[in-house]
Coordinates of C-alpha atoms and ligand atoms in Angstrom, one line a residue:
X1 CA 90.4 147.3 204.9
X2 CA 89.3 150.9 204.4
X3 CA 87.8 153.7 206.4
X4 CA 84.6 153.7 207.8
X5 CA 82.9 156.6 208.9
X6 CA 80.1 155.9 211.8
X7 CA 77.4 159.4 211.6
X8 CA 75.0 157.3 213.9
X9 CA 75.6 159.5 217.0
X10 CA 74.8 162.9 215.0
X11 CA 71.0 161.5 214.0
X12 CA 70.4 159.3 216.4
X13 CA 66.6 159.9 218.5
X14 CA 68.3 160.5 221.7
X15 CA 69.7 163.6 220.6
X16 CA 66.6 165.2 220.6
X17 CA 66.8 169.0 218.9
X18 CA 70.6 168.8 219.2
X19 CA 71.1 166.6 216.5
X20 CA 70.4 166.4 212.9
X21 CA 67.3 164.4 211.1
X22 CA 67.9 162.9 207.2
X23 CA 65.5 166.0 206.1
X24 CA 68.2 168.5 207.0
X25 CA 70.6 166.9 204.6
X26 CA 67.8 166.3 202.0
X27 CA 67.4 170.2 202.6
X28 CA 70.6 170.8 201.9
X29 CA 71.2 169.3 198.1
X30 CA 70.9 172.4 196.7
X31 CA 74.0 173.9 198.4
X32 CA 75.9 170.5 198.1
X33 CA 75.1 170.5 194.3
X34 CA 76.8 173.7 193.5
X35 CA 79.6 173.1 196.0
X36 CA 80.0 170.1 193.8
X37 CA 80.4 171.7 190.3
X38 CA 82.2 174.9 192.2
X39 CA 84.8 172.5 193.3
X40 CA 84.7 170.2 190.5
X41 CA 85.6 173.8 187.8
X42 CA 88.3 174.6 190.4
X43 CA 89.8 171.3 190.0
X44 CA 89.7 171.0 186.2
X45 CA 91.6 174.5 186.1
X46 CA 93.8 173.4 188.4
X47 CA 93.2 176.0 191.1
X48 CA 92.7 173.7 194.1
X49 CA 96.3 171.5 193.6
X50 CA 95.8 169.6 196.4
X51 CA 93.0 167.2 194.8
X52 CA 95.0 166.1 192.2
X53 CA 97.8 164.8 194.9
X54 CA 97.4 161.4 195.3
X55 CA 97.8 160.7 191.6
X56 CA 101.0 162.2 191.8
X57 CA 103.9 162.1 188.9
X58 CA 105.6 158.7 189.1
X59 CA 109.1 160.3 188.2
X60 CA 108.7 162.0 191.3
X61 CA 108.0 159.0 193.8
X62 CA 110.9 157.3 192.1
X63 CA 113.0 160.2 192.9
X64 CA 112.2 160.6 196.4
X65 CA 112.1 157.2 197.2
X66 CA 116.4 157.3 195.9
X67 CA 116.5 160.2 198.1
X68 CA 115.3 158.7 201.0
X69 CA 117.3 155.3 200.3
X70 CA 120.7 157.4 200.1
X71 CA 119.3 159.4 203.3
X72 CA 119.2 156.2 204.7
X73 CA 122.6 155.0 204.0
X74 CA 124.6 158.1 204.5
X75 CA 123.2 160.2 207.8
X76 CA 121.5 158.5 211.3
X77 CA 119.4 161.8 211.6
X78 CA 116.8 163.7 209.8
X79 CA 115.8 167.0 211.2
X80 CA 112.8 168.7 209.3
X81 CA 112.8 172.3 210.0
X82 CA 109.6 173.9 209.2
X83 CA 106.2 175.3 210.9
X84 CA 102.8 175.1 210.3
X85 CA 101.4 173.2 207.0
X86 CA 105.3 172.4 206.7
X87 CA 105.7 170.3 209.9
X88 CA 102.3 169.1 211.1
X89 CA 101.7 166.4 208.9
X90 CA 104.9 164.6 208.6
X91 CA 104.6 164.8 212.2
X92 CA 101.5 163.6 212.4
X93 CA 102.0 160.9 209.3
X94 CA 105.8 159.8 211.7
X95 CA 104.0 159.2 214.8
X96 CA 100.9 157.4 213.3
X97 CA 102.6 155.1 211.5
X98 CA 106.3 154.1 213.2
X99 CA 107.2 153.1 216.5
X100 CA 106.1 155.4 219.5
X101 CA 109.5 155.2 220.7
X102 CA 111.0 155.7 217.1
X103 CA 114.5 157.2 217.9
X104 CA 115.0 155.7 221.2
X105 CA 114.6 152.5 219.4
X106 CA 118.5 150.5 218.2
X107 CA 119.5 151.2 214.9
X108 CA 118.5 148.0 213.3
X109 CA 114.6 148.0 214.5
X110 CA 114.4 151.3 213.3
X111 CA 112.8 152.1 209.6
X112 CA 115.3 155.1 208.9
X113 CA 117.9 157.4 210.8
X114 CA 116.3 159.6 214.0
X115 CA 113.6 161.6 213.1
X116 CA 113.0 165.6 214.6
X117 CA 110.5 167.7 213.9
X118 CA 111.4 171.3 214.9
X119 CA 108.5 173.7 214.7
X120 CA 109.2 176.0 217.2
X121 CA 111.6 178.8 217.9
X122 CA 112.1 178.3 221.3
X123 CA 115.5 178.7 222.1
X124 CA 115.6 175.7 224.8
X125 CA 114.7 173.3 221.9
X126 CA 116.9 174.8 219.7
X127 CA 120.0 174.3 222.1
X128 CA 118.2 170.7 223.6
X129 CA 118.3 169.6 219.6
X130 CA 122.1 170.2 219.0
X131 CA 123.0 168.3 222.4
X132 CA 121.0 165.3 220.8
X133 CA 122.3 165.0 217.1
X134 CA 125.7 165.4 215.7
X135 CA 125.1 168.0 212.7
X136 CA 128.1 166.1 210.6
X137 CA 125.6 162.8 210.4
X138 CA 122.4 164.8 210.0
X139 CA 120.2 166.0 207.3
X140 CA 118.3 169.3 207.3
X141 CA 115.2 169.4 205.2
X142 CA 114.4 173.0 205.3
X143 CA 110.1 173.2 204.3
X144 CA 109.1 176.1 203.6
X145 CA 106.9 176.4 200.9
X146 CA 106.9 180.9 201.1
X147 CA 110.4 180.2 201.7
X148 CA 109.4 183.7 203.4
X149 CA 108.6 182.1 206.6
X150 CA 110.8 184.2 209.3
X151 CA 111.0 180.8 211.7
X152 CA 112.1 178.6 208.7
X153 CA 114.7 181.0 207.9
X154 CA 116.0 181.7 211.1
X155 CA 116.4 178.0 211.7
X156 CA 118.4 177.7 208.2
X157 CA 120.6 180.4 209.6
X158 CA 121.8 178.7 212.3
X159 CA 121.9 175.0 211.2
X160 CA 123.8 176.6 208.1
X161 CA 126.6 178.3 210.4
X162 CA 126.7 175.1 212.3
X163 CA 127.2 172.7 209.7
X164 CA 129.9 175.4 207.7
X165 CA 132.2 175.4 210.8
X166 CA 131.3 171.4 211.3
X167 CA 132.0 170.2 207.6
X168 CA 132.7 173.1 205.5
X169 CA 132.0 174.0 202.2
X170 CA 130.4 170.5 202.3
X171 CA 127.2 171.7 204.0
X172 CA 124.9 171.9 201.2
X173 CA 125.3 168.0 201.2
X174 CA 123.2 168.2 204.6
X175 CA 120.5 170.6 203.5
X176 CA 117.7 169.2 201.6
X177 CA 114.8 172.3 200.6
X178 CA 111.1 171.6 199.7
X179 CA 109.8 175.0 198.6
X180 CA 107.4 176.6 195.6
X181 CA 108.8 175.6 192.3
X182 CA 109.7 178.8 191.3
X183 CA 109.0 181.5 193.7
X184 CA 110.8 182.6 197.1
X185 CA 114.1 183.3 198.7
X186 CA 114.8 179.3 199.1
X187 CA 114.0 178.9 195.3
X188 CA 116.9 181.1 195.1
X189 CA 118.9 180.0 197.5
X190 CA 119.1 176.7 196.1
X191 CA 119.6 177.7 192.7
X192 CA 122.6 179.8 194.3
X193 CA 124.2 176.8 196.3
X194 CA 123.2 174.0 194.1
X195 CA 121.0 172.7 197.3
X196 CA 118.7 169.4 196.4
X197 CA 115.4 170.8 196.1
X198 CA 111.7 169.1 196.3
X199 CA 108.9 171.2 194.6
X200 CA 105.5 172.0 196.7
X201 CA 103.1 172.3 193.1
X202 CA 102.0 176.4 193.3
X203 CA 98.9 175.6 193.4
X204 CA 98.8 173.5 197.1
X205 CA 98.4 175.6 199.9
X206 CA 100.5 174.4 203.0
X207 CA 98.1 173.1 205.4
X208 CA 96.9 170.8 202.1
X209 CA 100.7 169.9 201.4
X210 CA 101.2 166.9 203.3
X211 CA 100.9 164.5 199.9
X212 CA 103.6 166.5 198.2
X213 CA 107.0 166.1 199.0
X214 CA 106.6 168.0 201.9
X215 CA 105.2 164.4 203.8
X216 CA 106.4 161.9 201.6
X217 CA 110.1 162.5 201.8
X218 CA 110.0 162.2 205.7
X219 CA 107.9 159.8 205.3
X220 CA 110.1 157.4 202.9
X221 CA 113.2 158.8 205.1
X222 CA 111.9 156.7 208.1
X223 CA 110.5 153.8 205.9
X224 CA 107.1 154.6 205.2
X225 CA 105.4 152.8 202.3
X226 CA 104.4 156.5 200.7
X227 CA 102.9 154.3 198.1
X228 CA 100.3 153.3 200.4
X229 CA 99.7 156.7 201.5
X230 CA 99.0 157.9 197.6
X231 CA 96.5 154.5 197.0
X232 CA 94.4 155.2 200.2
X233 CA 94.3 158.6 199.4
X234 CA 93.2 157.8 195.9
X235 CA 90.7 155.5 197.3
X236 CA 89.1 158.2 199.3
X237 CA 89.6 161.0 196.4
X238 CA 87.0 158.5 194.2
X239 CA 84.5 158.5 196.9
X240 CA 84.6 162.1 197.5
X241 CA 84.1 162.6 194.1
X242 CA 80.3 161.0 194.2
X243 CA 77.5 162.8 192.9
X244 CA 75.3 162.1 195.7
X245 CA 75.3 164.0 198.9
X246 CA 74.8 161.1 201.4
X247 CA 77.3 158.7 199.4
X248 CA 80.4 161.1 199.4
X249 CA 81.7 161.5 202.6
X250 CA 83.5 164.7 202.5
X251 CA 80.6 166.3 201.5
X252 CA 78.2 164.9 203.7
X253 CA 80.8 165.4 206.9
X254 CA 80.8 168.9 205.9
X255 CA 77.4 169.5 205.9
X256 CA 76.9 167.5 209.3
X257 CA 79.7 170.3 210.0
X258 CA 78.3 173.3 209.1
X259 CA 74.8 172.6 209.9
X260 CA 75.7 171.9 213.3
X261 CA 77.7 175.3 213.0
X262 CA 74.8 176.9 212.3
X263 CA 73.0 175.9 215.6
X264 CA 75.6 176.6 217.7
X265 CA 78.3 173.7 217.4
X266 CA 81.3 176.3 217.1
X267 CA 83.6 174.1 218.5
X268 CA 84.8 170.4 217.4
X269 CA 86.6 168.1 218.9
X270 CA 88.7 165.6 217.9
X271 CA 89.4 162.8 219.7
X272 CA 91.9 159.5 219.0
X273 CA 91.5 156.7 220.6
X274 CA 95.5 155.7 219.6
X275 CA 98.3 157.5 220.5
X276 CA 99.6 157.3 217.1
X277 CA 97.0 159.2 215.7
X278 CA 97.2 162.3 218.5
X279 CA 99.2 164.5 216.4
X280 CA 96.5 164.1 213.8
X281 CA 94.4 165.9 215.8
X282 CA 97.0 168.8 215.7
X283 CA 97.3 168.6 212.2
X284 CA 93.3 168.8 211.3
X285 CA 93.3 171.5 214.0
X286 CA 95.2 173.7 212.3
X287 CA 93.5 172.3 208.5
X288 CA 90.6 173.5 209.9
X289 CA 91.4 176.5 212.3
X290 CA 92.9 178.0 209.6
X291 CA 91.1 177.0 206.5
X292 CA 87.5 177.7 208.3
X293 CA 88.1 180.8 210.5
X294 CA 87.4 183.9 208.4
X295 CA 86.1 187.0 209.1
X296 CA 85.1 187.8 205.3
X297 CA 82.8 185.2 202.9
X298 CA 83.3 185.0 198.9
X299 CA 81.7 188.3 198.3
X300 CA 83.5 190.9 200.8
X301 CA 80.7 190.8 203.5
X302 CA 81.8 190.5 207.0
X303 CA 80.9 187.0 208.5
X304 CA 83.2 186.3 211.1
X305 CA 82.6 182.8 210.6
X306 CA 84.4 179.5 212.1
X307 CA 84.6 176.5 213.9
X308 CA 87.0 176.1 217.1
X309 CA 89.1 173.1 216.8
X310 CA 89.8 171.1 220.1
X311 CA 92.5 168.0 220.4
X312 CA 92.1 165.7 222.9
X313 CA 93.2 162.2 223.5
X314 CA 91.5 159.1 224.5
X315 CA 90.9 158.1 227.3
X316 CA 93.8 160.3 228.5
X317 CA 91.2 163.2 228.3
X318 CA 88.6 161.4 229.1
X319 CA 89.5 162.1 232.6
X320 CA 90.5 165.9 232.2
X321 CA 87.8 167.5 229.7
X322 CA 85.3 164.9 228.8
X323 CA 83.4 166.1 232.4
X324 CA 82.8 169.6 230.5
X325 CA 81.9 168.0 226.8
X326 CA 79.1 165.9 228.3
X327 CA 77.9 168.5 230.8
X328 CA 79.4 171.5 230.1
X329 CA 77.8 174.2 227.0
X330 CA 75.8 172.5 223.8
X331 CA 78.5 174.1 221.9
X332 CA 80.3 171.0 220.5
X333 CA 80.4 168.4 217.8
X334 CA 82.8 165.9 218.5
X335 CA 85.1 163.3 216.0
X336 CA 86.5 160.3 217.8
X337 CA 88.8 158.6 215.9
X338 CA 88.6 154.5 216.5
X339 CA 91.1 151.9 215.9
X340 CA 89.2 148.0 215.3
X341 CA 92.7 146.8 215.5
X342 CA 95.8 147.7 217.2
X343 CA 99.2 146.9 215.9
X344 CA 99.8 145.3 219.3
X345 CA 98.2 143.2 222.4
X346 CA 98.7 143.8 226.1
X347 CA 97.0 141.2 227.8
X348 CA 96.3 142.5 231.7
X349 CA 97.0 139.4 233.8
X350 CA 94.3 137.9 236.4
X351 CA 95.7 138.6 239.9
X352 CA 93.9 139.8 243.3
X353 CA 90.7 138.5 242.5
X354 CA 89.7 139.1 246.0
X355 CA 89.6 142.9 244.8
X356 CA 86.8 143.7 242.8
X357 CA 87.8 146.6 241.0
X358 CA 91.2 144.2 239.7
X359 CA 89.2 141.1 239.4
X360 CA 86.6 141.8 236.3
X361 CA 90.4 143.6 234.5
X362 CA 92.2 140.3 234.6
X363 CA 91.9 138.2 231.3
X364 CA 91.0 141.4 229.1
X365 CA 93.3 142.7 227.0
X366 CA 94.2 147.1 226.8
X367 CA 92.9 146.4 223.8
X368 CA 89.1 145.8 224.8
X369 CA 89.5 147.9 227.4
X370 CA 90.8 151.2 225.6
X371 CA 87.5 150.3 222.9
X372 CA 85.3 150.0 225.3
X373 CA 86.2 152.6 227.1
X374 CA 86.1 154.8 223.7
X375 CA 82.0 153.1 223.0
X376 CA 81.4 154.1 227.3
X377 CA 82.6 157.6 226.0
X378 CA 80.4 158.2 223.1
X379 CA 77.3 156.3 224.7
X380 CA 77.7 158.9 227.7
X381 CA 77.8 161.5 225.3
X382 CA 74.9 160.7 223.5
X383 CA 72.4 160.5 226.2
X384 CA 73.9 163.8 227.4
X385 CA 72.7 165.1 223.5
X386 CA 75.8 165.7 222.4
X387 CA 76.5 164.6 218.9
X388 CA 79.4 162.8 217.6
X389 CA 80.7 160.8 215.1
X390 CA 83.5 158.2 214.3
X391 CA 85.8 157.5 211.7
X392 CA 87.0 153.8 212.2
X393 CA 90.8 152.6 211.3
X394 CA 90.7 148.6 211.3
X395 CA 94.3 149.6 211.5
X396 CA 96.6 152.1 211.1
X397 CA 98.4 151.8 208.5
X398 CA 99.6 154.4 205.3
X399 CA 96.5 153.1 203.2
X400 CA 94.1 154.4 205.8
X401 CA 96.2 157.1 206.9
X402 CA 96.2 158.3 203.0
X403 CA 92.4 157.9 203.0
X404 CA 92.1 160.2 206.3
X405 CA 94.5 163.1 205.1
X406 CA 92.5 163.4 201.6
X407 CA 88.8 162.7 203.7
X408 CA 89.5 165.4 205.9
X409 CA 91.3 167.8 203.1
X410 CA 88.2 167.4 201.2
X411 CA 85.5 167.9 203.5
X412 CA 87.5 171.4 204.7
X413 CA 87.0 171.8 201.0
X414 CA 83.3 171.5 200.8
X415 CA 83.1 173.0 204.0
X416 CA 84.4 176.4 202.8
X417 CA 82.1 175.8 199.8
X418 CA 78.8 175.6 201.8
X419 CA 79.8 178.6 204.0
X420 CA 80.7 180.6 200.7
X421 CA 84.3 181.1 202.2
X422 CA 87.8 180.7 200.4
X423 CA 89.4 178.3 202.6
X424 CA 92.8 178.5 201.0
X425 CA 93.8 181.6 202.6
X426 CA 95.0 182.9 205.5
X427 CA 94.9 186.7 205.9
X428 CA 94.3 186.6 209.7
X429 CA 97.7 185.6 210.4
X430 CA 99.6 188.2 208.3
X431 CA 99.4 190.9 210.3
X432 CA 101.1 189.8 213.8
X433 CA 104.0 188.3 210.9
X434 CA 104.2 192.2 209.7
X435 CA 104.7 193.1 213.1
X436 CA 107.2 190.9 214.0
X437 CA 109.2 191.6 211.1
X438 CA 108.9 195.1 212.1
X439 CA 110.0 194.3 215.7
X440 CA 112.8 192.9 214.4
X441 CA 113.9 196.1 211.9
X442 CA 113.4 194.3 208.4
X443 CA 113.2 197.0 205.9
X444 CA 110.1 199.1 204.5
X445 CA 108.1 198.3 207.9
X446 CA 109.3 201.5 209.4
X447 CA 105.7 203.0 209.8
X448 CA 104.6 199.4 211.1
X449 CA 107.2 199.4 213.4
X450 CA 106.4 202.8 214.9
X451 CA 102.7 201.2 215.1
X452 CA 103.4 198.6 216.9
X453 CA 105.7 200.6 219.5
X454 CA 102.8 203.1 220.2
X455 CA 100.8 201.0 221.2
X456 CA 101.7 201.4 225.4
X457 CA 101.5 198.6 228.1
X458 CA 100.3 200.2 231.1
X459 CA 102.3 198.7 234.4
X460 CA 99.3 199.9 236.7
X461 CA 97.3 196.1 234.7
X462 CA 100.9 194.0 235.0
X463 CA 100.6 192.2 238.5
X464 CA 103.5 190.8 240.4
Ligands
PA5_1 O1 98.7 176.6 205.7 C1 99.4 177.5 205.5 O2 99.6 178.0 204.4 C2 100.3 178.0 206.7 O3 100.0 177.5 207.9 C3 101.8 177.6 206.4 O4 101.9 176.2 206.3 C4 102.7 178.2 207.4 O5 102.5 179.5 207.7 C5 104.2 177.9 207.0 O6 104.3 178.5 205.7 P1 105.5 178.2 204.8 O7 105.4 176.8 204.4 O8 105.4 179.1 203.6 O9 106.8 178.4 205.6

């Protein structure tokens, strides 16, 4: 029961020019060979952490899995408090693989205590969040793994102040941390309170982090086999490891990827057909927004290069944006995601068969209809030459969840490889954080600050 991945719809005749024929990939060897070794030295001297992730340390499952297990005994809700590579994929990873209605579920059908993921600062959620848990019952597991992150922090300021006046100097019992191993302020911070503390390994990046204990905790809070999730993604890890460029996935996605790029594709989609995969799409969104978007390559030349990710949901958005993929710009490559089997049937019942439209429903199950709505989908966008392609679940569970995290980690990998870009870095986003902090007085951003407030809004352009 693994992965498949279905590239028909990116070759396929009927695309005409828009697609790709086998010789482009032949063409490409070359690049995918030194990619290969590239990414094959980085590996050996451990500069790219995140490949060696699914064999992770057995001392460390075991001592996550006790931490989850007294989680589970002692609190009814886990709050993680983090943003970006720190909350995306145990989101993602929680909705895939529990209940959809996980916390409005009774206690005893439910894998582990309620499960929040706060990774905004919106001051509504913030207030909505305290009205829903009772802080005395509740663990915080602060991710962060700058522990620099002004959102992270903020949030740790006020669930600390709230828990000191709630339990007293017993707070540090409701704070779990998940940070660098020895770096940054909640390194510290920990050592200073005694706080239990999960390591993110230096060398993972946080968009890549979601096999460290920044996933797997949450995960094994909730009652995740994070067992599963390490085998699948070791499973994948072997194939992406294959010498040849049309057996090894990652490497052969990515070039589908950035040869498509290169003709104009600067946009892909991703589209579930399961609402427990939809916050996958946000987490590969921001794995490759932000791993892919750069505006400098390997050797300091200006490139502005990148690939715009989309989320959708099927068939939700089949009617709100699938109108403007199939006739709209040939600007997109699109992923659906498939599921062969759901973890439930919903049979529709026969009734009115003297209506058309409900008579051919009745007898089907949501099941055929969500998959053939999904093949409808992609055959319409095929014979409008758009390409696609599918990666098929038979069913969602961690094994094939823990392939699809590593899959798409390592084809973001390869991807930054061919396009001669370091895709573990993210200097685009450092400067509105410099300003922010500036905003907000922090110290030694005096000059930025002043920047920042010359810089006039004129009223005459603010309509009302
Ligand atoms: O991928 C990344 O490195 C970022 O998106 C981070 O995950 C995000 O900025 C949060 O950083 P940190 O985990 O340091 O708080």
């Amino acid at each position: 029961m693994v992965l498949k991945i279905d590239l028909n719809n990116v070759f396929h005749p009927l695309l005409q020019d828009e697609g790709l024929k086998e010789q482009d990939i032949s063409s490409f060897k070359e690049k995918f060979n030194k990619a290969f070794l590239n990414l094959r030295e980085k590996k050996e001297k451990q500069e790219l952490g995140f490949f060696h992730l699914p064999y992770f340390p057995e001392e460390e499952i075991v001592e996550i899995e006790k931490t989850a297990q007294e989680i589970k005994e002692k609190f009814s809700y886990f709050v993680v408090l983090g943003i970006g590579g720190s909350a995306l994929g145990p989101l993602a990873v929680h909705t895939a693989l529990n209940n959809l209605r996980y916390n409005e579920l009774p206690d005893e059908l439910r894998g582990g205590p309620k499960f929040y993921v706060e990774d905004n600062i919106d001051p509504e959620r913030m207030a909505s969040l305290f009205k829903v848990i009772e802080p005395e019952k509740t663990v915080f597991n602060v991710i962060t793994k700058s522990g620099a992150t002004a959102e992270t922090l903020s949030q740790l300021l006020i669930v600390t102040e709230l828990l000191k006046k709630k339990v007293g100097q017993r707070f540090t019992d409701h704070l779990i941390f998940t940070t660098d191993p020895e770096k940054g302020n909640l390194r510290a911070l920990a050592r200073e309170l005694g706080v239990k503390t999960f390591a993110i390994p230096s060398n993972v990046g946080g968009r890549f982090s979601e096999l460290t204990p920044v996933g797997l905790l949450p995960a094994a809070v909730t009652g995740i086999k994070i067992r599963e999730l390490l085998a699948g993604a070791r499973e994948m890890a072997e194939k992406c490891e294959r010498e040849n460029l049309w057996e090894n996935p990652a490497a052969l996605a990515a070039a589908i990827h950035v040869l498509l790029l290169e003709r104009g594709k600067n946009m892909a989609v991703m589209m579930p057909y399961a609402d427990s995969l939809k916050y996958m799409a946000d987490w590969y969104a921001q794995l490759l927004g932000e791993s892919i978007g750069k505006k400098l390559n390997c050797r300091g030349e200006e490139v502005y290069v990148g690939q715009t990710p989309v989320k959708a949901l099927g068939v939700t958005d089949q009617h709100s944006q699938v109108q403007l993929y199939t006739e709209g710009p040939f600007d997109k490559l699109l992923l659906f995601l498939e599921v062969e089997n759901y973890r439930n049937t919903v049979v529709i019942p026969p009734d009115f068969p003297q209506y058309a439209e409900l008579k051919f429903l009745g007898g089907h199950t949501l099941n055929e209809l969500i998959i053939a709505e999904k093949k409808a989908t992609e055959f319409a966008l095929l014979k409008a030459r758009r390409p696609n392609y599918t990666i098929i679940f038979p069913e969602v569970n961690p094994y094939t969840v823990g392939e699809f995290l590593y899959f798409l980690e390592a084809k973001i990998a390869f991807m930054g490889e061919y396009l001669d870009i370091n895709a573990f870095d993210q200097p685009g986003v450092e400067e509105g954080k410099k300003a922010t902090y500036a905003l907000l007085g922090r110290e030694g951003l005096e000059e930025k600050r002043q920047e920042v407030l010359r810089v006039q809004k004129d009223p005459k352009y603010i309509l009302s």
